[in-house]
JSON list of C-alpha atoms in Angstrom, two decimals:
[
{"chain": "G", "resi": 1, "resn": "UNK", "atom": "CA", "xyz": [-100.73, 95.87, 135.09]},
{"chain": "G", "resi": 2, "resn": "UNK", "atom": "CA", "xyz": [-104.26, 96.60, 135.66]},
{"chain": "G", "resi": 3, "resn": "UNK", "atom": "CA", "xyz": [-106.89, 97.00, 132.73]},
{"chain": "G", "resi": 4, "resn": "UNK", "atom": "CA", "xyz": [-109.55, 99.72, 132.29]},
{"chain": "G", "resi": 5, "resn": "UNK", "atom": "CA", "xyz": [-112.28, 98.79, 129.41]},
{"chain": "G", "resi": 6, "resn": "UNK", "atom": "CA", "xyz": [-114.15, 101.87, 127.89]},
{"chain": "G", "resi": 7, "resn": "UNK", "atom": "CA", "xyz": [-116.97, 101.86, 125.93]},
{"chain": "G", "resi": 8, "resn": "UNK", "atom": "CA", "xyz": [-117.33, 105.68, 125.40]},
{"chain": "G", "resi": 9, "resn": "UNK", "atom": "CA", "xyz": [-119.36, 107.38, 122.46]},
{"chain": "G", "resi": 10, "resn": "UNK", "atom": "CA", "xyz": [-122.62, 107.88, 121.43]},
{"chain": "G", "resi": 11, "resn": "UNK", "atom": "CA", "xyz": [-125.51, 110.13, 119.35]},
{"chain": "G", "resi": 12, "resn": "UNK", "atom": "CA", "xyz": [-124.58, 112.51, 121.11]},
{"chain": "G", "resi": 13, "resn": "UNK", "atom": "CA", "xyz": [-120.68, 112.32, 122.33]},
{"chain": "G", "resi": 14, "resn": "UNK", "atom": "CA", "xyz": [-118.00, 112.07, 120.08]},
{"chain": "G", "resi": 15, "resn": "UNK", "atom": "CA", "xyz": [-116.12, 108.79, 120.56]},
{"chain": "G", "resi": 16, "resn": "UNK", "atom": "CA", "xyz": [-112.89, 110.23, 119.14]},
{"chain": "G", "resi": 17, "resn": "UNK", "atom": "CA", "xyz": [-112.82, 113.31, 121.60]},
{"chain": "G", "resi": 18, "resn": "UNK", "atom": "CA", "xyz": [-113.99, 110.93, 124.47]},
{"chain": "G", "resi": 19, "resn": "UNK", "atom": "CA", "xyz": [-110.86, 108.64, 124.11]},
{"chain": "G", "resi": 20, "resn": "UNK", "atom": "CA", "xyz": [-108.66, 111.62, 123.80]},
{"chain": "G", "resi": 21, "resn": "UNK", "atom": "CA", "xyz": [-109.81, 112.80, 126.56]},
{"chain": "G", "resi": 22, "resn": "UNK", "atom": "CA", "xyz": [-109.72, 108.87, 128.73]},
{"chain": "G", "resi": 23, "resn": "UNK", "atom": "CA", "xyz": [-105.59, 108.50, 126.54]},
{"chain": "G", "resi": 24, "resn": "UNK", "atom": "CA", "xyz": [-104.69, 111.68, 128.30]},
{"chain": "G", "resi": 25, "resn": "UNK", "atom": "CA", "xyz": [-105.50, 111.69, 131.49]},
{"chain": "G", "resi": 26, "resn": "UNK", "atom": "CA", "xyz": [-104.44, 108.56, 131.86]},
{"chain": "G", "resi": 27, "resn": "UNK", "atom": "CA", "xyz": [-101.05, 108.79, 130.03]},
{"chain": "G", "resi": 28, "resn": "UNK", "atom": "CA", "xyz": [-99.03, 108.46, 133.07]},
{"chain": "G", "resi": 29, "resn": "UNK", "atom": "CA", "xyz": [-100.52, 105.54, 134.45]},
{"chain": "G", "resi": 30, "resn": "UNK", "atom": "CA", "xyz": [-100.12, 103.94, 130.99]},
{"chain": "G", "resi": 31, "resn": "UNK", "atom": "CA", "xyz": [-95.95, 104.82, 130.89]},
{"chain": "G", "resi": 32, "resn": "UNK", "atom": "CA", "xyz": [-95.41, 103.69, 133.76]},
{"chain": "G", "resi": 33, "resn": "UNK", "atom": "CA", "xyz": [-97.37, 99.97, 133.15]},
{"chain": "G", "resi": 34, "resn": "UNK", "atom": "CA", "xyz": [-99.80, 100.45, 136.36]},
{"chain": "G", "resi": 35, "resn": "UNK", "atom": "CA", "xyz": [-103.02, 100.86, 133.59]},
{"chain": "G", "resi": 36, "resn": "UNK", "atom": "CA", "xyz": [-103.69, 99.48, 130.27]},
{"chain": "G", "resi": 37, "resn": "UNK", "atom": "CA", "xyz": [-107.40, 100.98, 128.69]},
{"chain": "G", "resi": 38, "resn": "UNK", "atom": "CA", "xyz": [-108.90, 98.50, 126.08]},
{"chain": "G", "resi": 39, "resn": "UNK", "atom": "CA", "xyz": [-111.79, 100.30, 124.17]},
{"chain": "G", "resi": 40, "resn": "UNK", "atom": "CA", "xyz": [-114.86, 98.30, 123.68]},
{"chain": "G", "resi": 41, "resn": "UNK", "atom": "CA", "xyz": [-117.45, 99.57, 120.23]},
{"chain": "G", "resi": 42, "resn": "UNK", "atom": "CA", "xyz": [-120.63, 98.23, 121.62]},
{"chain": "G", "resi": 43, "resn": "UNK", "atom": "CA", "xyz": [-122.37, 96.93, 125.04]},
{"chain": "G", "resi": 44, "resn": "UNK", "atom": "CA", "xyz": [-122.24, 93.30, 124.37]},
{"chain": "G", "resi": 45, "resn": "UNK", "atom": "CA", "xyz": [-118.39, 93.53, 124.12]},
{"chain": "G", "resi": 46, "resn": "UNK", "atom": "CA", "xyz": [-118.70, 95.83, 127.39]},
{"chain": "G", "resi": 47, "resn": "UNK", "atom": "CA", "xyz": [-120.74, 92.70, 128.83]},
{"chain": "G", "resi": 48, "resn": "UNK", "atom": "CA", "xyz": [-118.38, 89.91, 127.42]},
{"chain": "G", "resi": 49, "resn": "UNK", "atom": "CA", "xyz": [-115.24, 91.84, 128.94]},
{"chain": "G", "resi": 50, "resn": "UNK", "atom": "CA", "xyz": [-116.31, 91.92, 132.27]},
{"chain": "G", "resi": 51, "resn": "UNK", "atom": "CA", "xyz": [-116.27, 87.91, 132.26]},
{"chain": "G", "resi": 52, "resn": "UNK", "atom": "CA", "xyz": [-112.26, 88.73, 132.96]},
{"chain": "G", "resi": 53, "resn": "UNK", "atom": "CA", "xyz": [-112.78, 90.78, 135.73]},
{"chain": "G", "resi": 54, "resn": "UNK", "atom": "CA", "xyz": [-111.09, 93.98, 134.49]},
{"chain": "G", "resi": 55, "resn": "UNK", "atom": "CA", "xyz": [-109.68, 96.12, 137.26]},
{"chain": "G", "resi": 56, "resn": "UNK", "atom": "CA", "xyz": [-112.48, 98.69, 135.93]},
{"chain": "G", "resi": 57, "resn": "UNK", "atom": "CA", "xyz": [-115.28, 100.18, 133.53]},
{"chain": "G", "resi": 58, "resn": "UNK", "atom": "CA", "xyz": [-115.28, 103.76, 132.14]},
{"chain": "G", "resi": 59, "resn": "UNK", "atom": "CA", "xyz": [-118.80, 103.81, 130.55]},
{"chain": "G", "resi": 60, "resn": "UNK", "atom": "CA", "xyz": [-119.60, 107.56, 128.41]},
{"chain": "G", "resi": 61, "resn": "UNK", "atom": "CA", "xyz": [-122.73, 106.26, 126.75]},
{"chain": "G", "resi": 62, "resn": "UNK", "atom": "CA", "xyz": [-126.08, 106.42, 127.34]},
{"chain": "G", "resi": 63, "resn": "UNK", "atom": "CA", "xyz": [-128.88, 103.81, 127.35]},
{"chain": "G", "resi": 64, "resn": "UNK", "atom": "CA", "xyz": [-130.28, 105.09, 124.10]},
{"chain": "G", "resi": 65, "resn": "UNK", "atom": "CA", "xyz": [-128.91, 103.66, 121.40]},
{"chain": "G", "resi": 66, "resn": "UNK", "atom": "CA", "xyz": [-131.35, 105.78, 118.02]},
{"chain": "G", "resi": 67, "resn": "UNK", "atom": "CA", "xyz": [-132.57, 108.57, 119.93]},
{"chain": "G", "resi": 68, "resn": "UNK", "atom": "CA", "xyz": [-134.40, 110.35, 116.97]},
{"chain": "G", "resi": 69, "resn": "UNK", "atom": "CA", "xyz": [-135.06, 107.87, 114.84]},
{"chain": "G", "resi": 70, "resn": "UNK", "atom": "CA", "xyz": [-135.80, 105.32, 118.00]},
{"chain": "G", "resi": 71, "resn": "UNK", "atom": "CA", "xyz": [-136.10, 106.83, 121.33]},
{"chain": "G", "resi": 72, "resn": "UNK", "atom": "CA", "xyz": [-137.67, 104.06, 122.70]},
{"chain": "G", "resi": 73, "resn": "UNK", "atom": "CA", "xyz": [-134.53, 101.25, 121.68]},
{"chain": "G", "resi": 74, "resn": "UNK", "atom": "CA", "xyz": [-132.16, 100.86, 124.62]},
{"chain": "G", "resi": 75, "resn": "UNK", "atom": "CA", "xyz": [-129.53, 98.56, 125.10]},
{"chain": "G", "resi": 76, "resn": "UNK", "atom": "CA", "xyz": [-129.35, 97.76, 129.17]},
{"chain": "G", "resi": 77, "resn": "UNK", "atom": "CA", "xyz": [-131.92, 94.96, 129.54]},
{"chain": "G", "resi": 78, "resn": "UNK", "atom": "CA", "xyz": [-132.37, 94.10, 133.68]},
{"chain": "G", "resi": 79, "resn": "UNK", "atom": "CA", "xyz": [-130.15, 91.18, 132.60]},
{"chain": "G", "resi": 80, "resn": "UNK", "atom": "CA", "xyz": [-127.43, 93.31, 131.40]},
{"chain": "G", "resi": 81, "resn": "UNK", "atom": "CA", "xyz": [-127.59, 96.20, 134.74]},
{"chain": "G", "resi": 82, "resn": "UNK", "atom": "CA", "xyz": [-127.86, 92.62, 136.56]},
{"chain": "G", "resi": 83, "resn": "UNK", "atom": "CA", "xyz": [-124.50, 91.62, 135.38]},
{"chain": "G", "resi": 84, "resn": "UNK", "atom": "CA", "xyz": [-123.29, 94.82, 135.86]},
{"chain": "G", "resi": 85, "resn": "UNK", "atom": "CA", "xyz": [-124.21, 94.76, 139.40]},
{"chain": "G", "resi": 86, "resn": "UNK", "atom": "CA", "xyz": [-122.66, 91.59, 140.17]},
{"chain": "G", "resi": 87, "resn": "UNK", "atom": "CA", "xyz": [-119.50, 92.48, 138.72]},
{"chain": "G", "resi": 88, "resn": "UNK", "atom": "CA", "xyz": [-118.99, 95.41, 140.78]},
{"chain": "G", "resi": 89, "resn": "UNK", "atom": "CA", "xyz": [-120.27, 94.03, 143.86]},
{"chain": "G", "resi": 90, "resn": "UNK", "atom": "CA", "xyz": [-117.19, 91.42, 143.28]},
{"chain": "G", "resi": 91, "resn": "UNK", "atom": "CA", "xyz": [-114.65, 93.74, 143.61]},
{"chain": "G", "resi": 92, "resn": "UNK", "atom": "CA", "xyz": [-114.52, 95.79, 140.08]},
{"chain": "G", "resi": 93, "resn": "UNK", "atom": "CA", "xyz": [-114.52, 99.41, 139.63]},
{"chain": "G", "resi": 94, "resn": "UNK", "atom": "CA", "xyz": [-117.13, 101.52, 137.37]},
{"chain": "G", "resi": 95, "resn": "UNK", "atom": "CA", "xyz": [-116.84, 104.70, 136.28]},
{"chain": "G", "resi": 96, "resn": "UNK", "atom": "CA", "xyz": [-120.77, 106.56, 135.19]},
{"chain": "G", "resi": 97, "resn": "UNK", "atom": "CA", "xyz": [-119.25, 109.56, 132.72]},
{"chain": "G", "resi": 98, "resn": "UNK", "atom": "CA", "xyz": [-121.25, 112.16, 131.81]},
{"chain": "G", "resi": 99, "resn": "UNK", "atom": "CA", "xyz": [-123.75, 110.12, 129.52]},
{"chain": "G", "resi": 100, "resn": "UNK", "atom": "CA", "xyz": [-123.26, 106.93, 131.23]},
{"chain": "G", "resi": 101, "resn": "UNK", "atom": "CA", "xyz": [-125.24, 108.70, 133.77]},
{"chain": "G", "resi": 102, "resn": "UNK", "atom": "CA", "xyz": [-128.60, 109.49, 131.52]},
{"chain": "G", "resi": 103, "resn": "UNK", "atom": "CA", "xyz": [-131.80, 107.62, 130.47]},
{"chain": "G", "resi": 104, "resn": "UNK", "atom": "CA", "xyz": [-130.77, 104.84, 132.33]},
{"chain": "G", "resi": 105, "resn": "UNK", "atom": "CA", "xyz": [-134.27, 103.21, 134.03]},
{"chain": "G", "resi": 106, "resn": "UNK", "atom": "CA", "xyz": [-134.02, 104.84, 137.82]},
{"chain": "G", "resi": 107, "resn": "UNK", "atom": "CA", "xyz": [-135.16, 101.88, 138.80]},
{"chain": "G", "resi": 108, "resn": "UNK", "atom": "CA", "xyz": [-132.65, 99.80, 137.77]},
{"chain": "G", "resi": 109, "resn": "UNK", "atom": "CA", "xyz": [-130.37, 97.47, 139.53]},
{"chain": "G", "resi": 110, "resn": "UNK", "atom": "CA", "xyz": [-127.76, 99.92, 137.49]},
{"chain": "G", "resi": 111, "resn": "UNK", "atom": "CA", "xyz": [-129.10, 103.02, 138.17]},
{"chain": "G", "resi": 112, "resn": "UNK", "atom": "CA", "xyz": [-129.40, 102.05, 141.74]},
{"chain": "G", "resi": 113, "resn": "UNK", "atom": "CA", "xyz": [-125.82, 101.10, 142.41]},
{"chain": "G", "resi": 114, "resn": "UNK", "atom": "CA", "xyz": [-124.94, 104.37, 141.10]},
{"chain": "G", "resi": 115, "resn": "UNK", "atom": "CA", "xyz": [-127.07, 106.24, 143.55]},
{"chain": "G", "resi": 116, "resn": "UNK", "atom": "CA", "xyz": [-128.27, 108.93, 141.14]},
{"chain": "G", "resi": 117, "resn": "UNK", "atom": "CA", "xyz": [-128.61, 109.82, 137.84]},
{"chain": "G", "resi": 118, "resn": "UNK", "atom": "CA", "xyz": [-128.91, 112.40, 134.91]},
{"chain": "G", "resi": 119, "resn": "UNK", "atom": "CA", "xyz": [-132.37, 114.91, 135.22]},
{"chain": "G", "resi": 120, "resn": "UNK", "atom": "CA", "xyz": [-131.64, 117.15, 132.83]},
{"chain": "G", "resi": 121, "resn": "UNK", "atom": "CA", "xyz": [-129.53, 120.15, 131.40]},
{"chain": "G", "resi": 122, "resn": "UNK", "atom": "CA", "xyz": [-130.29, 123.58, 129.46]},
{"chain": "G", "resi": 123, "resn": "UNK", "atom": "CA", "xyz": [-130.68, 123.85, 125.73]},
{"chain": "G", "resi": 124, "resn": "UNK", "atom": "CA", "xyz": [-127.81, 125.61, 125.31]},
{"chain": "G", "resi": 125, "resn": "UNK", "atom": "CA", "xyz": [-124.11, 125.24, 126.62]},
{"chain": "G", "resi": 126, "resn": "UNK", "atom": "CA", "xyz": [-122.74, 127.98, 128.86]},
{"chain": "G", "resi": 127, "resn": "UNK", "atom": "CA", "xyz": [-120.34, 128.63, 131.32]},
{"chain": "G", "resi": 128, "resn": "UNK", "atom": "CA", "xyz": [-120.37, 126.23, 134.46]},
{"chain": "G", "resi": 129, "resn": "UNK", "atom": "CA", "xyz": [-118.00, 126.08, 137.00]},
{"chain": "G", "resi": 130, "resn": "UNK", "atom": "CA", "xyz": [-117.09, 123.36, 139.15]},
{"chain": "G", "resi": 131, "resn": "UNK", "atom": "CA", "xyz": [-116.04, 122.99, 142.69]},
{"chain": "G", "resi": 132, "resn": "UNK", "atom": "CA", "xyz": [-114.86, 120.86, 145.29]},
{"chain": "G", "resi": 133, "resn": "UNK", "atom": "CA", "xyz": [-117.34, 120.21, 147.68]},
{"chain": "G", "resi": 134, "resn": "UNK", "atom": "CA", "xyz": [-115.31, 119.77, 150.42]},
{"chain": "G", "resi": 135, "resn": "UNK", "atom": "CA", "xyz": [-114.66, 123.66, 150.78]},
{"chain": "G", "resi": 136, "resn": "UNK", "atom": "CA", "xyz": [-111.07, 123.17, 152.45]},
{"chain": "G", "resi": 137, "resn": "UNK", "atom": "CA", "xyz": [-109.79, 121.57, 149.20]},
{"chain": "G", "resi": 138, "resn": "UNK", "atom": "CA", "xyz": [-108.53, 123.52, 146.44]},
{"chain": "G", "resi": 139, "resn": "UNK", "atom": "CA", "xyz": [-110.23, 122.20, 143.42]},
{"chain": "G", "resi": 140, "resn": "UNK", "atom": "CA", "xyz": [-112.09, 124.62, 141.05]},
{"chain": "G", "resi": 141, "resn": "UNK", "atom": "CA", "xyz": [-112.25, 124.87, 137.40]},
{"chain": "G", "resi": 142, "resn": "UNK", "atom": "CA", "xyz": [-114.59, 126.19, 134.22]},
{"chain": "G", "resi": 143, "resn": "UNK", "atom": "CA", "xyz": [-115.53, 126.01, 130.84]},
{"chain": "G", "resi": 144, "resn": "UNK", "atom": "CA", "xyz": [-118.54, 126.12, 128.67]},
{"chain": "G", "resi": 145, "resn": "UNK", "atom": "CA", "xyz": [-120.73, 122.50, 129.43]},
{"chain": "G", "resi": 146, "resn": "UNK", "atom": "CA", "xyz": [-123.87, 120.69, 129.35]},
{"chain": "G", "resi": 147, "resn": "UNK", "atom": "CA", "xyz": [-124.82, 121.57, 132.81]},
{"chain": "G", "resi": 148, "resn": "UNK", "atom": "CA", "xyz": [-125.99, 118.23, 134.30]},
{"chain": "G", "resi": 149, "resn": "UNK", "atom": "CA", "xyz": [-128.61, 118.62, 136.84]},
{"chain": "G", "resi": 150, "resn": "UNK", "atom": "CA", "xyz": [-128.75, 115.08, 138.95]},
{"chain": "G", "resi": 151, "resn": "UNK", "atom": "CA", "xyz": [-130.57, 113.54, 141.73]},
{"chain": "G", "resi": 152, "resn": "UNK", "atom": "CA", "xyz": [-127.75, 112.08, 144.01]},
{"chain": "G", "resi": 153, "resn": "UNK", "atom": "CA", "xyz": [-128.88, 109.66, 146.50]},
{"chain": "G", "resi": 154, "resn": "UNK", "atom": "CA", "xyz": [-126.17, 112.00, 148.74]},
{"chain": "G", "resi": 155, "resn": "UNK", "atom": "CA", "xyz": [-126.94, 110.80, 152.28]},
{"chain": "G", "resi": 156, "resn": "UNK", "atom": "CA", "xyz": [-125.87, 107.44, 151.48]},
{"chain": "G", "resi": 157, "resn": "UNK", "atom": "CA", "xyz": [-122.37, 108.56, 148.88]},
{"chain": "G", "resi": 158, "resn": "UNK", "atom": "CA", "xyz": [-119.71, 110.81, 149.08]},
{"chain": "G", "resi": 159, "resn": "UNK", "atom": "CA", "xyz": [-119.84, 113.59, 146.92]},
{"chain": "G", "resi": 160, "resn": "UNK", "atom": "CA", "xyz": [-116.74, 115.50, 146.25]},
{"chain": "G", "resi": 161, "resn": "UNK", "atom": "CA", "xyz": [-117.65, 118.12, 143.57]},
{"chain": "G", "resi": 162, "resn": "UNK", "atom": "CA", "xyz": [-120.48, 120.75, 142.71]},
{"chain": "G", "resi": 163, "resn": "UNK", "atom": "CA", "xyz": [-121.11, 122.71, 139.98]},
{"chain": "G", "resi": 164, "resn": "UNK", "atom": "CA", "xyz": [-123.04, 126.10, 139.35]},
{"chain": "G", "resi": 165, "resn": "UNK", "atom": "CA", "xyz": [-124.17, 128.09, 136.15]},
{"chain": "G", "resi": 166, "resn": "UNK", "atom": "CA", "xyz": [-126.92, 131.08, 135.65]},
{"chain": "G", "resi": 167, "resn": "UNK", "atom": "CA", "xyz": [-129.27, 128.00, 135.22]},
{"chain": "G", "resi": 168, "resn": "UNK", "atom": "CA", "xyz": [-128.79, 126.93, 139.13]},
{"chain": "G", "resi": 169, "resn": "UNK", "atom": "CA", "xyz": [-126.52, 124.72, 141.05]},
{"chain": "G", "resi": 170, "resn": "UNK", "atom": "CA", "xyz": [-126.21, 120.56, 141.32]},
{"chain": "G", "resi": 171, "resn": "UNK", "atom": "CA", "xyz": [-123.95, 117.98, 142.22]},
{"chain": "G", "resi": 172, "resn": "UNK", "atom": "CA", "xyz": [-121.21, 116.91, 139.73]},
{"chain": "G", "resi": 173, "resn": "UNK", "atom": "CA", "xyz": [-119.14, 113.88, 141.15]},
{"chain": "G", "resi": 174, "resn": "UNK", "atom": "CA", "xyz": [-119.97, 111.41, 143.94]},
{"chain": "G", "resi": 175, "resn": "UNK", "atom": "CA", "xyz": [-118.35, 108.39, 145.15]},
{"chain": "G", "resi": 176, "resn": "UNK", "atom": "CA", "xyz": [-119.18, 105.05, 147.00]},
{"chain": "G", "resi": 177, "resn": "UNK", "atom": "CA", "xyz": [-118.00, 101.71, 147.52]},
{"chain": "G", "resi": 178, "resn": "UNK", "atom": "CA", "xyz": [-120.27, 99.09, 146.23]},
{"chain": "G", "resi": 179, "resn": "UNK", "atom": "CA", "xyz": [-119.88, 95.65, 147.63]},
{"chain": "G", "resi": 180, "resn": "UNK", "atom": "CA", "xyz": [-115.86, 94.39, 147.23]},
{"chain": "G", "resi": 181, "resn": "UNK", "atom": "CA", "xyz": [-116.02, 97.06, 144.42]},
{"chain": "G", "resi": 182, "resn": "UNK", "atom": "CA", "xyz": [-115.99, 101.23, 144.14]},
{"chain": "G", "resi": 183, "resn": "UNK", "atom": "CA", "xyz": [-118.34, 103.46, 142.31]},
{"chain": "G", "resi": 184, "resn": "UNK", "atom": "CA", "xyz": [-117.81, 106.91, 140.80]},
{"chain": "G", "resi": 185, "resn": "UNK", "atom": "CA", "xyz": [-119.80, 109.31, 138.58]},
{"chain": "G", "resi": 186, "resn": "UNK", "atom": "CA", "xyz": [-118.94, 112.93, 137.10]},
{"chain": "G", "resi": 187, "resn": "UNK", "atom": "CA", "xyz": [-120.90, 114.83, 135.03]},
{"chain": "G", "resi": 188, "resn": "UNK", "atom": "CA", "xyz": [-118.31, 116.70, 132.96]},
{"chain": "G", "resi": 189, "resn": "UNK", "atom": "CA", "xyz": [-117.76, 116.90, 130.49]},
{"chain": "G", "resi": 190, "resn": "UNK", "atom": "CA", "xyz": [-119.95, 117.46, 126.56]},
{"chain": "G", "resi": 191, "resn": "UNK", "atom": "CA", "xyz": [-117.81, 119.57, 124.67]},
{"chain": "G", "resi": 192, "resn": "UNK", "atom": "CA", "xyz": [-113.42, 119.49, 123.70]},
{"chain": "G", "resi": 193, "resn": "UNK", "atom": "CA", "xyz": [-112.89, 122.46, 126.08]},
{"chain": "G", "resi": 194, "resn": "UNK", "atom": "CA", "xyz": [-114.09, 120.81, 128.87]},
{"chain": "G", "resi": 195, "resn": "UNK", "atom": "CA", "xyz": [-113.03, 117.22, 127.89]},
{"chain": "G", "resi": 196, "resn": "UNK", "atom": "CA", "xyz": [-109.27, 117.98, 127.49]},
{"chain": "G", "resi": 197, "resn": "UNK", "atom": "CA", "xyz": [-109.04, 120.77, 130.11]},
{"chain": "G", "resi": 198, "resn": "UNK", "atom": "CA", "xyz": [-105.98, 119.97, 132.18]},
{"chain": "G", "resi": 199, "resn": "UNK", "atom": "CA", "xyz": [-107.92, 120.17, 135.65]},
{"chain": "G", "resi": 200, "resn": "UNK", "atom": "CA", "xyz": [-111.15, 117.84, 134.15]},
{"chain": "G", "resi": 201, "resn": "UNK", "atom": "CA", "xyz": [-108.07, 115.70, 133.37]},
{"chain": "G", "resi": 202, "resn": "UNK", "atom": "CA", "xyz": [-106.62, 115.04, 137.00]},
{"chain": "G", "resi": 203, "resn": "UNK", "atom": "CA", "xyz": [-110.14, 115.09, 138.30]},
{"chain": "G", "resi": 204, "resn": "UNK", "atom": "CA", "xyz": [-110.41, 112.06, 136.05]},
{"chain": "G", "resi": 205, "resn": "UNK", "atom": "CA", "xyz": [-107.47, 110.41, 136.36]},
{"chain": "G", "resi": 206, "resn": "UNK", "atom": "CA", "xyz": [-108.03, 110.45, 139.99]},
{"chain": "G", "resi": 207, "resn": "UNK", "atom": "CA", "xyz": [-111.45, 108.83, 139.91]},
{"chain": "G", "resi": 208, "resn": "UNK", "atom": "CA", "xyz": [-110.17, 106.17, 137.62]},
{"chain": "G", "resi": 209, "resn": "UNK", "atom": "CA", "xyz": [-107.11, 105.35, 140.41]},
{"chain": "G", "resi": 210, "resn": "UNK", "atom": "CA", "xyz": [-109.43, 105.31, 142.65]},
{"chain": "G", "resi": 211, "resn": "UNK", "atom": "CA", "xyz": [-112.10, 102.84, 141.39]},
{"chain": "G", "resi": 212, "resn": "UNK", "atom": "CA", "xyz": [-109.19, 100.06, 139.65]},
{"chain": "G", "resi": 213, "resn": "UNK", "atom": "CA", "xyz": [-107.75, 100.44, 142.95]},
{"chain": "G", "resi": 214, "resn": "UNK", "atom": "CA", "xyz": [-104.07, 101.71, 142.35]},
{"chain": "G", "resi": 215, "resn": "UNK", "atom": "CA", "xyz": [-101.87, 102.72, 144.67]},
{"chain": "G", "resi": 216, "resn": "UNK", "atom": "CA", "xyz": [-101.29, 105.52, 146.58]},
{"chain": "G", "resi": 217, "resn": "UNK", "atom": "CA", "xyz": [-98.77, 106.93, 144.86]},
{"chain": "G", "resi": 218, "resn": "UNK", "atom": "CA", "xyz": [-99.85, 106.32, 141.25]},
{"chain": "G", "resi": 219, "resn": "UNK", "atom": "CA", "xyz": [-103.14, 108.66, 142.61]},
{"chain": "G", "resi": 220, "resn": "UNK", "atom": "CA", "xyz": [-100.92, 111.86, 143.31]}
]
């Protein structure tokens, strides 16, 4: 059995809707004993996990750590995105979620491997709708979001979905393999609708197979 460690949560995000959302779209892997998820509360476990060599990170947090009271406190020192780095370039899998996309340094060693990151969204939620950007697949969905507007290094990653609102349109997922290890990062999604809607919920559970590296058949 291969293990995913979370650390999702922050000002910001719910934790409790977060892992919801992680518990079920993964539930199936889980019965069937291809994925375990062990939940981390705070970076330095994240960091003292990856010393086993987990199959893969799910990371819904951003660099931030007080952003009213402290906007200027962060918790990724080089050291940290350093370690990071290293431990997907040896073969592990990291999932950038929503917030684990934003206020990252761009340039970081972390930031970098990613190949984009988090610009900026409107005050206010409304409608966005996602789409594969490969227009010959089938994948499409909406709900009310923080529509994340990115830069997406996109000549050198694979980006698989888009999204579009009245505020303009952006890319919302992108893939990559990073060294002996895979990289993927979605933007959806802030709110409950979004996080437990059933199609977010294969979108996810498909980037997760993809990055811990399961089989084929555990990815339909």
């Amino acid at each position: 059995m291969k293990t995913l460690v979370a650390l999702v949560g922050d000002f910001y995000h719910k934790e409790e809707l977060a892992r919801e959302s992680l518990l079920k779209a993964l539930a199936g892997l889980i019965e069937a004993s291809e994925l375990q998820v062990h939940f981390v509360n705070h970076p330095d476990q994240l960091i003292c996990e990856l010393r086993n060599q987990p199959a893969a990170v799910a990371l819904f947090a951003e660099d931030r750590v007080a952003p009213i009271e402290q906007p200027d406190l962060k918790w990724m020192t080089p050291a940290l995105s350093d370690q990071i780095v290293q431990y997907v370039e040896n073969g592990g899998g990291w999932l950038a979620w929503h917030s684990g996309l934003a206020s990252y340094p761009p340039d970081s060693s972390y930031t970098q491997m990613l190949r984009g990151y988090f610009l900026s969204h409107p005050e206010q939620n409304k409608q966005v709708s996602y789409a594969a950007a490969d227009n010959g697949q089938q994948e499409r969905f909406a709900f009310a979001d923080e529509h994340y507007f990115v830069h997406c290094d996109e000549e050198n990653t694979e980006v698989f979905l888009r999204s579009s609102s009245e505020d303009g349109e952006s890319i919302a997922g992108w893939r990559h393999p990073y060294g002996s290890g895979r990289v993927s990062c979605v933007t959806p999604a802030h709110r409950e609708e979004g996080l437990l809607h059933s199609e977010f919920l294969s979108l996810l559970k498909r980037e997760i197979s993809w990055i811990a590296d399961l089989s084929s058949k555990t990815r339909q």
